[in-house]
Amino acid sequence: MKKSILVSLLFLVAAQIFAIPNLLDKKDYRSTSIKELDFDLAWETLELKETYENTIDVEIYCNNKKFTPIVKTSDSKLLIESVSKQKNYFPFNSGLNCTVIVYIPQEKQFDKIEIESSSGSIKSEIALNANVVNIKTSSGSSTLENGAIAQKIKISASSGSIFAKKVQADTFSAEASSGNIEIQDYKGSTASLKSFSGGIKTQDFAAEYVEFEVTSGRISSTALDCEYFDAQSTSGSIYLELSRAPAAKSQIKSSSGSISLVVPKSANFDIEAHSSSGSFKNDFSNTKFVPRSVYQEKINEGGATIELSTTSGNLSLEY
C-alpha cells in the first residue's frame, strides 16, 4: 500500500516537472484605453514584446492551470497578478513553468509602468515609454534590451542582475543587493548606480551628474560624459574613461583597490591624488611616485578638480 502511494506521488511530481506549458489565457485590450501597467508576479517569467497592432495583448503559458496569473483591468490600468505572492519551495511545485507575454504597440506611451516579481526574470524587447517606470525583483534578473524613455526610471534587484541599454530619463537609478549592473547608452540628467555585492559597468553614459557606488565589486565606465561625478568602492577597482574633463569637482575613491582614470590628452583639469599604500602613475607628466600626502597638479590649462584617493591600491592617470 505504502509503495503504491509513493509510486503515485512520484508519478505526479514527474508529470508536473515534464509537463509542457500550454496557452491557458489570452486577452486583448484597446491600446488607447490602457494608461498604466501594474504587474505583481511571484515566480513567473515576464516578457514584453512589440506588436504592430493597436491592441495590448496578454498571453499566459503555464503547465498548471491553477497557478495561472490573474489578468484584469481597473479603470485605465492593466493588472496582472500572481495567484501566489510567495516563493514556493514545496517539492510538488518545483516543476511549475509559467511565462507571461505582453505585446505592446510601437511608441505606446503610458503614464506609469510598475512591475514587481518575487522570484522570476523580467525581459523587455521593446522600448518602454512612460512618465514613470519602476521595476523590482527580489530574486531574478531584469533585462531591458531596447531600453526605456521616461521622466523617472528605477530598477532594483535584491538578488539578480540588471541590464539595460538605450535609456533616456531625467532621473535614473539602478540598485542591486547581490548582482551586476550593466548600462549601455544612457542619456539623462542625474543617475545613481549602486551594487552591494557585484560590479557596475557602463558604456556611452551621458548625464549632468552620476554616482557609482559598490561595496564589493569593480566599477568600469567607458565613454563617460558628465558635468561631474562620484565613484566609490569599498573593495574593488575603479576604471573610468572620460569623453571630456568634468565641469565641476569630481571624486573617485576606493578603500581597497586600484583606480585608473583615462582623460583626453587635450583636456583641462586639476588633479588631486593620494594613496596610503600604493603608487601614482601620471602619463601627462610622465612620472611615477608614491603620494603619501595629497599631490596636486594642473593639467594643461587647469580646470575642475578630479580627486583620486585609495587607502590600499595604485593610482593611474592616462590619456
mmCIF file of C-alpha atoms in Angstrom:
data_model
loop_
_atom_site.group_PDB
_atom_site.id
_atom_site.type_symbol
_atom_site.label_atom_id
_atom_site.label_comp_id
_atom_site.label_asym_id
_atom_site.label_seq_id
_atom_site.Cartn_x
_atom_site.Cartn_y
_atom_site.Cartn_z
ATOM 1 C CA MET A 1 0.000 0.000 0.000
ATOM 2 C CA LYS A 2 2.732 2.451 1.026
ATOM 3 C CA LYS A 3 4.697 1.533 -2.072
ATOM 4 C CA SER A 4 1.761 2.237 -4.375
ATOM 5 C CA ILE A 5 1.171 5.623 -2.717
ATOM 6 C CA LEU A 6 4.821 6.527 -3.133
ATOM 7 C CA VAL A 7 4.752 5.499 -6.789
ATOM 8 C CA SER A 8 1.656 7.623 -7.343
ATOM 9 C CA LEU A 9 3.268 10.658 -5.720
ATOM 10 C CA LEU A 10 6.409 10.240 -7.787
ATOM 11 C CA PHE A 11 4.285 9.964 -10.905
ATOM 12 C CA LEU A 12 2.504 13.220 -10.078
ATOM 13 C CA VAL A 13 5.816 15.006 -9.472
ATOM 14 C CA ALA A 14 7.279 13.695 -12.732
ATOM 15 C CA ALA A 15 4.137 14.631 -14.660
ATOM 16 C CA GLN A 16 4.366 18.193 -13.392
ATOM 17 C CA ILE A 17 8.099 18.575 -13.976
ATOM 18 C CA PHE A 18 7.927 17.395 -17.569
ATOM 19 C CA ALA A 19 4.580 18.994 -18.455
ATOM 20 C CA ILE A 20 4.839 21.351 -21.407
ATOM 21 C CA PRO A 21 3.408 24.836 -20.791
ATOM 22 C CA ASN A 22 0.239 25.498 -22.787
ATOM 23 C CA LEU A 23 -1.538 28.704 -23.711
ATOM 24 C CA LEU A 24 -4.036 28.907 -20.848
ATOM 25 C CA ASP A 25 -5.178 32.511 -21.109
ATOM 26 C CA LYS A 26 -5.253 35.158 -23.826
ATOM 27 C CA LYS A 27 -6.728 38.623 -23.610
ATOM 28 C CA ASP A 28 -6.501 41.807 -25.665
ATOM 29 C CA TYR A 29 -7.315 45.405 -24.834
ATOM 30 C CA ARG A 30 -7.617 48.580 -26.875
ATOM 31 C CA SER A 31 -4.305 50.381 -26.598
ATOM 32 C CA THR A 32 -5.955 53.772 -26.104
ATOM 33 C CA SER A 33 -7.903 52.528 -23.073
ATOM 34 C CA ILE A 34 -4.797 51.486 -21.083
ATOM 35 C CA LYS A 35 -2.741 54.223 -19.434
ATOM 36 C CA GLU A 36 -0.939 52.223 -16.730
ATOM 37 C CA LEU A 37 0.656 48.804 -16.371
ATOM 38 C CA ASP A 38 0.741 47.183 -12.926
ATOM 39 C CA PHE A 39 2.225 43.675 -12.783
ATOM 40 C CA ASP A 40 2.727 41.862 -9.472
ATOM 41 C CA LEU A 41 4.218 38.413 -10.098
ATOM 42 C CA ALA A 42 5.831 35.705 -7.965
ATOM 43 C CA TRP A 43 7.875 33.068 -9.819
ATOM 44 C CA GLU A 44 6.603 33.596 -13.373
ATOM 45 C CA THR A 45 8.773 34.783 -16.267
ATOM 46 C CA LEU A 46 7.636 38.075 -17.788
ATOM 47 C CA GLU A 47 8.353 39.023 -21.407
ATOM 48 C CA LEU A 48 7.390 42.338 -23.016
ATOM 49 C CA LYS A 49 7.300 42.295 -26.803
ATOM 50 C CA GLU A 50 6.373 44.625 -29.638
ATOM 51 C CA THR A 51 3.265 44.370 -31.758
ATOM 52 C CA TYR A 52 2.213 46.299 -34.854
ATOM 53 C CA GLU A 53 -1.446 46.040 -33.883
ATOM 54 C CA ASN A 54 -3.383 48.705 -31.957
ATOM 55 C CA THR A 55 -4.116 46.391 -29.059
ATOM 56 C CA ILE A 56 -2.256 45.302 -25.944
ATOM 57 C CA ASP A 57 -2.316 41.517 -25.924
ATOM 58 C CA VAL A 58 -1.611 39.229 -22.967
ATOM 59 C CA GLU A 59 -0.726 35.561 -23.388
ATOM 60 C CA ILE A 60 -0.064 33.212 -20.473
ATOM 61 C CA TYR A 61 1.644 29.870 -20.974
ATOM 62 C CA CYS A 62 1.621 27.592 -17.937
ATOM 63 C CA ASN A 63 1.860 23.873 -17.185
ATOM 64 C CA ASN A 64 -0.574 24.044 -14.260
ATOM 65 C CA LYS A 65 -3.907 25.801 -14.726
ATOM 66 C CA LYS A 66 -4.496 26.560 -11.055
ATOM 67 C CA PHE A 67 -1.333 28.694 -10.958
ATOM 68 C CA THR A 68 -2.320 30.852 -13.956
ATOM 69 C CA PRO A 69 -1.896 34.562 -13.061
ATOM 70 C CA ILE A 70 -4.970 36.781 -12.945
ATOM 71 C CA VAL A 71 -5.385 39.346 -15.740
ATOM 72 C CA LYS A 72 -7.860 42.187 -15.363
ATOM 73 C CA THR A 73 -8.351 45.922 -15.798
ATOM 74 C CA SER A 74 -9.277 48.605 -13.320
ATOM 75 C CA ASP A 75 -10.249 51.945 -14.841
ATOM 76 C CA SER A 76 -7.368 52.581 -17.267
ATOM 77 C CA LYS A 77 -4.905 50.214 -15.571
ATOM 78 C CA LEU A 78 -3.920 46.748 -16.823
ATOM 79 C CA LEU A 79 -3.283 44.443 -13.871
ATOM 80 C CA ILE A 80 -1.543 41.071 -13.918
ATOM 81 C CA GLU A 81 -1.275 39.364 -10.550
ATOM 82 C CA SER A 82 0.231 36.062 -9.481
ATOM 83 C CA VAL A 83 -2.066 33.730 -7.574
ATOM 84 C CA SER A 84 0.842 33.103 -5.186
ATOM 85 C CA LYS A 85 2.818 36.099 -3.924
ATOM 86 C CA GLN A 86 5.386 33.992 -2.104
ATOM 87 C CA LYS A 87 8.184 31.729 -3.291
ATOM 88 C CA ASN A 88 7.046 28.134 -3.114
ATOM 89 C CA TYR A 89 9.754 25.602 -2.329
ATOM 90 C CA PHE A 90 7.314 22.714 -1.814
ATOM 91 C CA PRO A 91 8.734 19.913 -3.974
ATOM 92 C CA PHE A 92 5.419 19.121 -5.674
ATOM 93 C CA ASN A 93 5.506 22.629 -7.207
ATOM 94 C CA SER A 94 9.172 22.533 -8.229
ATOM 95 C CA GLY A 95 8.235 21.771 -11.832
ATOM 96 C CA LEU A 96 5.975 24.765 -12.317
ATOM 97 C CA ASN A 97 6.638 26.657 -15.523
ATOM 98 C CA CYS A 98 4.775 29.816 -16.438
ATOM 99 C CA THR A 99 5.548 32.624 -18.883
ATOM 100 C CA VAL A 100 3.540 35.824 -19.195
ATOM 101 C CA ILE A 101 3.941 37.590 -22.548
ATOM 102 C CA VAL A 102 2.594 41.110 -23.047
ATOM 103 C CA TYR A 103 2.537 42.569 -26.560
ATOM 104 C CA ILE A 104 2.657 46.370 -26.629
ATOM 105 C CA PRO A 105 2.189 48.583 -29.731
ATOM 106 C CA GLN A 106 5.079 50.604 -31.087
ATOM 107 C CA GLU A 107 5.537 54.021 -29.447
ATOM 108 C CA LYS A 108 2.744 53.389 -26.939
ATOM 109 C CA GLN A 109 3.207 55.821 -24.049
ATOM 110 C CA PHE A 110 1.936 55.087 -20.543
ATOM 111 C CA ASP A 111 1.510 57.298 -17.529
ATOM 112 C CA LYS A 112 3.144 54.681 -15.306
ATOM 113 C CA ILE A 113 4.697 51.224 -15.586
ATOM 114 C CA GLU A 114 5.017 49.274 -12.328
ATOM 115 C CA ILE A 115 6.499 45.754 -12.454
ATOM 116 C CA GLU A 116 7.379 43.612 -9.443
ATOM 117 C CA SER A 117 8.499 39.986 -9.286
ATOM 118 C CA SER A 118 9.379 37.919 -6.216
ATOM 119 C CA SER A 119 11.236 35.133 -7.971
ATOM 120 C CA GLY A 120 11.201 35.389 -11.722
ATOM 121 C CA SER A 121 13.016 37.122 -14.546
ATOM 122 C CA ILE A 122 11.818 40.203 -16.421
ATOM 123 C CA LYS A 123 12.754 40.745 -20.048
ATOM 124 C CA SER A 124 11.656 43.602 -22.293
ATOM 125 C CA GLU A 125 12.360 43.568 -26.017
ATOM 126 C CA ILE A 126 10.654 46.916 -26.608
ATOM 127 C CA ALA A 127 11.466 50.488 -25.644
ATOM 128 C CA LEU A 128 9.312 51.180 -22.596
ATOM 129 C CA ASN A 129 7.760 54.643 -22.750
ATOM 130 C CA ALA A 130 6.127 56.198 -19.691
ATOM 131 C CA ASN A 131 6.318 59.116 -17.321
ATOM 132 C CA VAL A 132 7.443 56.765 -14.537
ATOM 133 C CA VAL A 133 8.971 53.266 -14.795
ATOM 134 C CA ASN A 134 9.544 51.137 -11.680
ATOM 135 C CA ILE A 135 10.924 47.594 -11.974
ATOM 136 C CA LYS A 136 11.675 45.495 -8.890
ATOM 137 C CA THR A 137 12.784 41.879 -8.467
ATOM 138 C CA SER A 138 13.558 40.014 -5.255
ATOM 139 C CA SER A 139 15.317 37.087 -6.905
ATOM 140 C CA GLY A 140 15.633 37.328 -10.666
ATOM 141 C CA SER A 141 17.231 39.321 -13.454
ATOM 142 C CA SER A 142 15.875 42.418 -15.218
ATOM 143 C CA THR A 143 16.775 42.933 -18.873
ATOM 144 C CA LEU A 144 15.762 45.934 -20.995
ATOM 145 C CA GLU A 145 17.109 45.113 -24.441
ATOM 146 C CA ASN A 146 15.759 48.266 -26.095
ATOM 147 C CA GLY A 147 15.740 50.467 -23.046
ATOM 148 C CA ALA A 148 13.185 52.916 -21.754
ATOM 149 C CA ILE A 149 12.169 56.555 -22.109
ATOM 150 C CA ALA A 150 10.726 58.224 -19.022
ATOM 151 C CA GLN A 151 10.992 61.155 -16.665
ATOM 152 C CA LYS A 152 11.914 58.783 -13.843
ATOM 153 C CA ILE A 153 13.231 55.203 -14.037
ATOM 154 C CA LYS A 154 14.055 52.981 -11.076
ATOM 155 C CA ILE A 155 15.289 49.389 -11.370
ATOM 156 C CA SER A 156 16.127 47.362 -8.271
ATOM 157 C CA ALA A 157 17.057 43.747 -7.574
ATOM 158 C CA SER A 158 17.686 42.051 -4.238
ATOM 159 C CA SER A 159 19.392 39.070 -5.833
ATOM 160 C CA GLY A 160 19.837 39.282 -9.580
ATOM 161 C CA SER A 161 21.499 41.193 -12.385
ATOM 162 C CA ILE A 162 20.322 44.358 -14.138
ATOM 163 C CA PHE A 163 20.980 45.050 -17.817
ATOM 164 C CA ALA A 164 19.626 47.960 -19.846
ATOM 165 C CA LYS A 165 20.584 49.856 -22.977
ATOM 166 C CA LYS A 166 19.212 52.894 -24.810
ATOM 167 C CA VAL A 167 17.909 54.501 -21.645
ATOM 168 C CA GLN A 168 16.661 58.112 -21.529
ATOM 169 C CA ALA A 169 15.461 59.610 -18.257
ATOM 170 C CA ASP A 170 15.624 62.813 -16.254
ATOM 171 C CA THR A 171 16.256 60.681 -13.158
ATOM 172 C CA PHE A 172 17.609 57.143 -13.330
ATOM 173 C CA SER A 173 18.578 54.717 -10.582
ATOM 174 C CA ALA A 174 19.678 51.083 -10.618
ATOM 175 C CA GLU A 175 20.385 49.211 -7.410
ATOM 176 C CA ALA A 176 21.367 45.574 -6.849
ATOM 177 C CA SER A 177 21.968 43.992 -3.451
ATOM 178 C CA SER A 178 23.673 40.949 -4.951
ATOM 179 C CA GLY A 179 24.245 41.145 -8.681
ATOM 180 C CA ASN A 180 25.891 43.023 -11.520
ATOM 181 C CA ILE A 181 24.619 46.193 -13.162
ATOM 182 C CA GLU A 182 25.328 46.947 -16.823
ATOM 183 C CA ILE A 183 24.010 50.032 -18.611
ATOM 184 C CA GLN A 184 24.745 50.879 -22.245
ATOM 185 C CA ASP A 185 23.880 54.159 -23.989
ATOM 186 C CA TYR A 186 22.310 56.336 -21.319
ATOM 187 C CA LYS A 187 21.251 59.977 -21.746
ATOM 188 C CA GLY A 188 19.750 61.965 -18.913
ATOM 189 C CA SER A 189 20.142 64.444 -16.112
ATOM 190 C CA THR A 190 21.027 62.567 -12.904
ATOM 191 C CA ALA A 191 21.824 58.905 -12.361
ATOM 192 C CA SER A 192 22.676 56.655 -9.415
ATOM 193 C CA LEU A 193 24.085 53.141 -9.797
ATOM 194 C CA LYS A 194 24.690 51.070 -6.657
ATOM 195 C CA SER A 195 25.642 47.448 -6.094
ATOM 196 C CA PHE A 196 26.433 45.993 -2.681
ATOM 197 C CA SER A 197 27.871 42.737 -3.976
ATOM 198 C CA GLY A 198 28.573 42.880 -7.686
ATOM 199 C CA GLY A 199 30.143 45.023 -10.355
ATOM 200 C CA ILE A 200 28.950 48.088 -12.258
ATOM 201 C CA LYS A 201 29.693 48.506 -15.952
ATOM 202 C CA THR A 202 28.597 51.333 -18.239
ATOM 203 C CA GLN A 203 29.295 52.377 -21.815
ATOM 204 C CA ASP A 204 28.323 55.622 -23.590
ATOM 205 C CA PHE A 205 26.930 57.184 -20.431
ATOM 206 C CA ALA A 206 25.968 60.889 -20.669
ATOM 207 C CA ALA A 207 24.499 62.775 -17.704
ATOM 208 C CA GLU A 208 24.783 66.009 -15.800
ATOM 209 C CA TYR A 209 25.691 64.004 -12.690
ATOM 210 C CA VAL A 210 26.231 60.312 -11.988
ATOM 211 C CA GLU A 211 27.025 58.421 -8.796
ATOM 212 C CA PHE A 212 28.670 54.984 -8.836
ATOM 213 C CA GLU A 213 28.892 53.003 -5.613
ATOM 214 C CA VAL A 214 29.862 49.394 -4.887
ATOM 215 C CA THR A 215 30.639 47.660 -1.619
ATOM 216 C CA SER A 216 32.360 44.651 -3.137
ATOM 217 C CA GLY A 217 32.936 44.738 -6.882
ATOM 218 C CA ARG A 218 34.517 46.561 -9.798
ATOM 219 C CA ILE A 219 33.370 49.822 -11.369
ATOM 220 C CA SER A 220 34.080 50.198 -15.092
ATOM 221 C CA SER A 221 32.809 53.052 -17.251
ATOM 222 C CA THR A 222 33.861 53.892 -20.811
ATOM 223 C CA ALA A 223 32.820 56.957 -22.829
ATOM 224 C CA LEU A 224 31.613 58.702 -19.663
ATOM 225 C CA ASP A 225 30.354 62.228 -20.420
ATOM 226 C CA CYS A 226 29.315 64.110 -17.259
ATOM 227 C CA GLU A 227 29.399 67.589 -15.799
ATOM 228 C CA TYR A 228 30.576 65.960 -12.565
ATOM 229 C CA PHE A 229 30.586 62.528 -10.941
ATOM 230 C CA ASP A 230 31.362 60.499 -7.835
ATOM 231 C CA ALA A 231 32.655 56.917 -7.869
ATOM 232 C CA GLN A 232 33.252 54.924 -4.704
ATOM 233 C CA SER A 233 34.230 51.324 -3.988
ATOM 234 C CA THR A 234 34.842 49.769 -0.590
ATOM 235 C CA SER A 235 36.559 46.694 -2.018
ATOM 236 C CA GLY A 236 37.250 46.692 -5.737
ATOM 237 C CA SER A 237 38.998 48.532 -8.535
ATOM 238 C CA ILE A 238 37.653 51.545 -10.428
ATOM 239 C CA TYR A 239 38.224 52.284 -14.123
ATOM 240 C CA LEU A 240 36.776 55.454 -15.649
ATOM 241 C CA GLU A 241 37.347 56.598 -19.223
ATOM 242 C CA LEU A 242 36.080 60.151 -19.720
ATOM 243 C CA SER A 243 34.960 61.693 -23.006
ATOM 244 C CA ARG A 244 35.869 65.124 -21.599
ATOM 245 C CA ALA A 245 37.014 66.759 -18.399
ATOM 246 C CA PRO A 246 34.239 67.452 -15.869
ATOM 247 C CA ALA A 247 32.960 70.989 -15.304
ATOM 248 C CA ALA A 248 32.774 70.651 -11.504
ATOM 249 C CA LYS A 249 34.731 68.842 -8.787
ATOM 250 C CA SER A 250 34.531 65.065 -9.078
ATOM 251 C CA GLN A 251 35.765 62.250 -6.832
ATOM 252 C CA ILE A 252 36.987 58.690 -7.292
ATOM 253 C CA LYS A 253 37.608 56.793 -4.048
ATOM 254 C CA SER A 254 38.462 53.204 -3.162
ATOM 255 C CA SER A 255 39.201 51.789 0.262
ATOM 256 C CA SER A 256 40.874 48.695 -1.160
ATOM 257 C CA GLY A 257 41.534 48.661 -4.884
ATOM 258 C CA SER A 258 43.312 50.396 -7.722
ATOM 259 C CA ILE A 259 41.999 53.447 -9.582
ATOM 260 C CA SER A 260 42.558 54.121 -13.285
ATOM 261 C CA LEU A 261 41.394 57.372 -14.859
ATOM 262 C CA VAL A 262 41.612 57.991 -18.616
ATOM 263 C CA VAL A 263 41.079 61.557 -19.861
ATOM 264 C CA PRO A 264 41.561 63.095 -23.356
ATOM 265 C CA LYS A 265 45.102 64.415 -23.812
ATOM 266 C CA SER A 266 43.885 67.963 -24.514
ATOM 267 C CA ALA A 267 41.534 68.122 -21.515
ATOM 268 C CA ASN A 268 41.909 70.917 -18.960
ATOM 269 C CA PHE A 269 41.520 69.965 -15.282
ATOM 270 C CA ASP A 270 43.252 69.816 -11.907
ATOM 271 C CA ILE A 271 44.232 66.531 -10.290
ATOM 272 C CA GLU A 272 44.487 65.613 -6.617
ATOM 273 C CA ALA A 273 45.945 62.210 -5.766
ATOM 274 C CA HIS A 274 46.504 60.345 -2.530
ATOM 275 C CA SER A 275 47.290 56.726 -1.716
ATOM 276 C CA SER A 276 48.095 55.421 1.751
ATOM 277 C CA SER A 277 49.649 52.300 0.266
ATOM 278 C CA GLY A 278 50.379 52.449 -3.456
ATOM 279 C CA SER A 279 51.949 54.430 -6.286
ATOM 280 C CA PHE A 280 50.664 57.161 -8.627
ATOM 281 C CA LYS A 281 51.440 56.938 -12.328
ATOM 282 C CA ASN A 282 50.847 60.151 -14.299
ATOM 283 C CA ASP A 283 51.099 59.900 -18.087
ATOM 284 C CA PHE A 284 50.567 63.654 -18.522
ATOM 285 C CA SER A 285 53.795 64.464 -16.687
ATOM 286 C CA ASN A 286 55.410 61.090 -17.401
ATOM 287 C CA THR A 287 56.041 60.472 -13.707
ATOM 288 C CA LYS A 288 55.505 57.697 -11.177
ATOM 289 C CA PHE A 289 55.856 58.129 -7.426
ATOM 290 C CA VAL A 290 54.260 57.409 -4.050
ATOM 291 C CA PRO A 291 51.866 60.238 -2.994
ATOM 292 C CA ARG A 292 51.661 59.796 0.784
ATOM 293 C CA SER A 293 50.415 63.367 1.155
ATOM 294 C CA VAL A 294 47.867 64.924 -1.198
ATOM 295 C CA TYR A 295 49.509 65.583 -4.574
ATOM 296 C CA GLN A 296 48.101 68.401 -6.710
ATOM 297 C CA GLU A 297 48.806 69.276 -10.329
ATOM 298 C CA LYS A 298 47.282 71.455 -13.014
ATOM 299 C CA ILE A 299 46.782 69.532 -16.260
ATOM 300 C CA ASN A 300 47.142 71.660 -19.379
ATOM 301 C CA GLU A 301 45.344 74.939 -18.573
ATOM 302 C CA GLY A 302 43.705 73.538 -15.447
ATOM 303 C CA GLY A 303 40.042 73.411 -14.539
ATOM 304 C CA ALA A 304 37.688 71.492 -12.278
ATOM 305 C CA THR A 305 39.385 69.198 -9.759
ATOM 306 C CA ILE A 306 39.306 65.419 -10.054
ATOM 307 C CA GLU A 307 40.235 63.732 -6.773
ATOM 308 C CA LEU A 308 41.786 60.264 -6.768
ATOM 309 C CA SER A 309 42.064 58.554 -3.393
ATOM 310 C CA THR A 310 42.707 54.996 -2.254
ATOM 311 C CA THR A 311 43.693 53.527 1.086
ATOM 312 C CA SER A 312 45.277 50.432 -0.445
ATOM 313 C CA GLY A 313 45.953 50.392 -4.179
ATOM 314 C CA ASN A 314 47.707 52.097 -7.074
ATOM 315 C CA LEU A 315 46.538 55.195 -8.942
ATOM 316 C CA SER A 316 46.994 55.931 -12.634
ATOM 317 C CA LEU A 317 46.146 58.944 -14.783
ATOM 318 C CA GLU A 318 46.232 58.206 -18.510
ATOM 319 C CA TYR A 319 45.248 59.686 -21.855
#
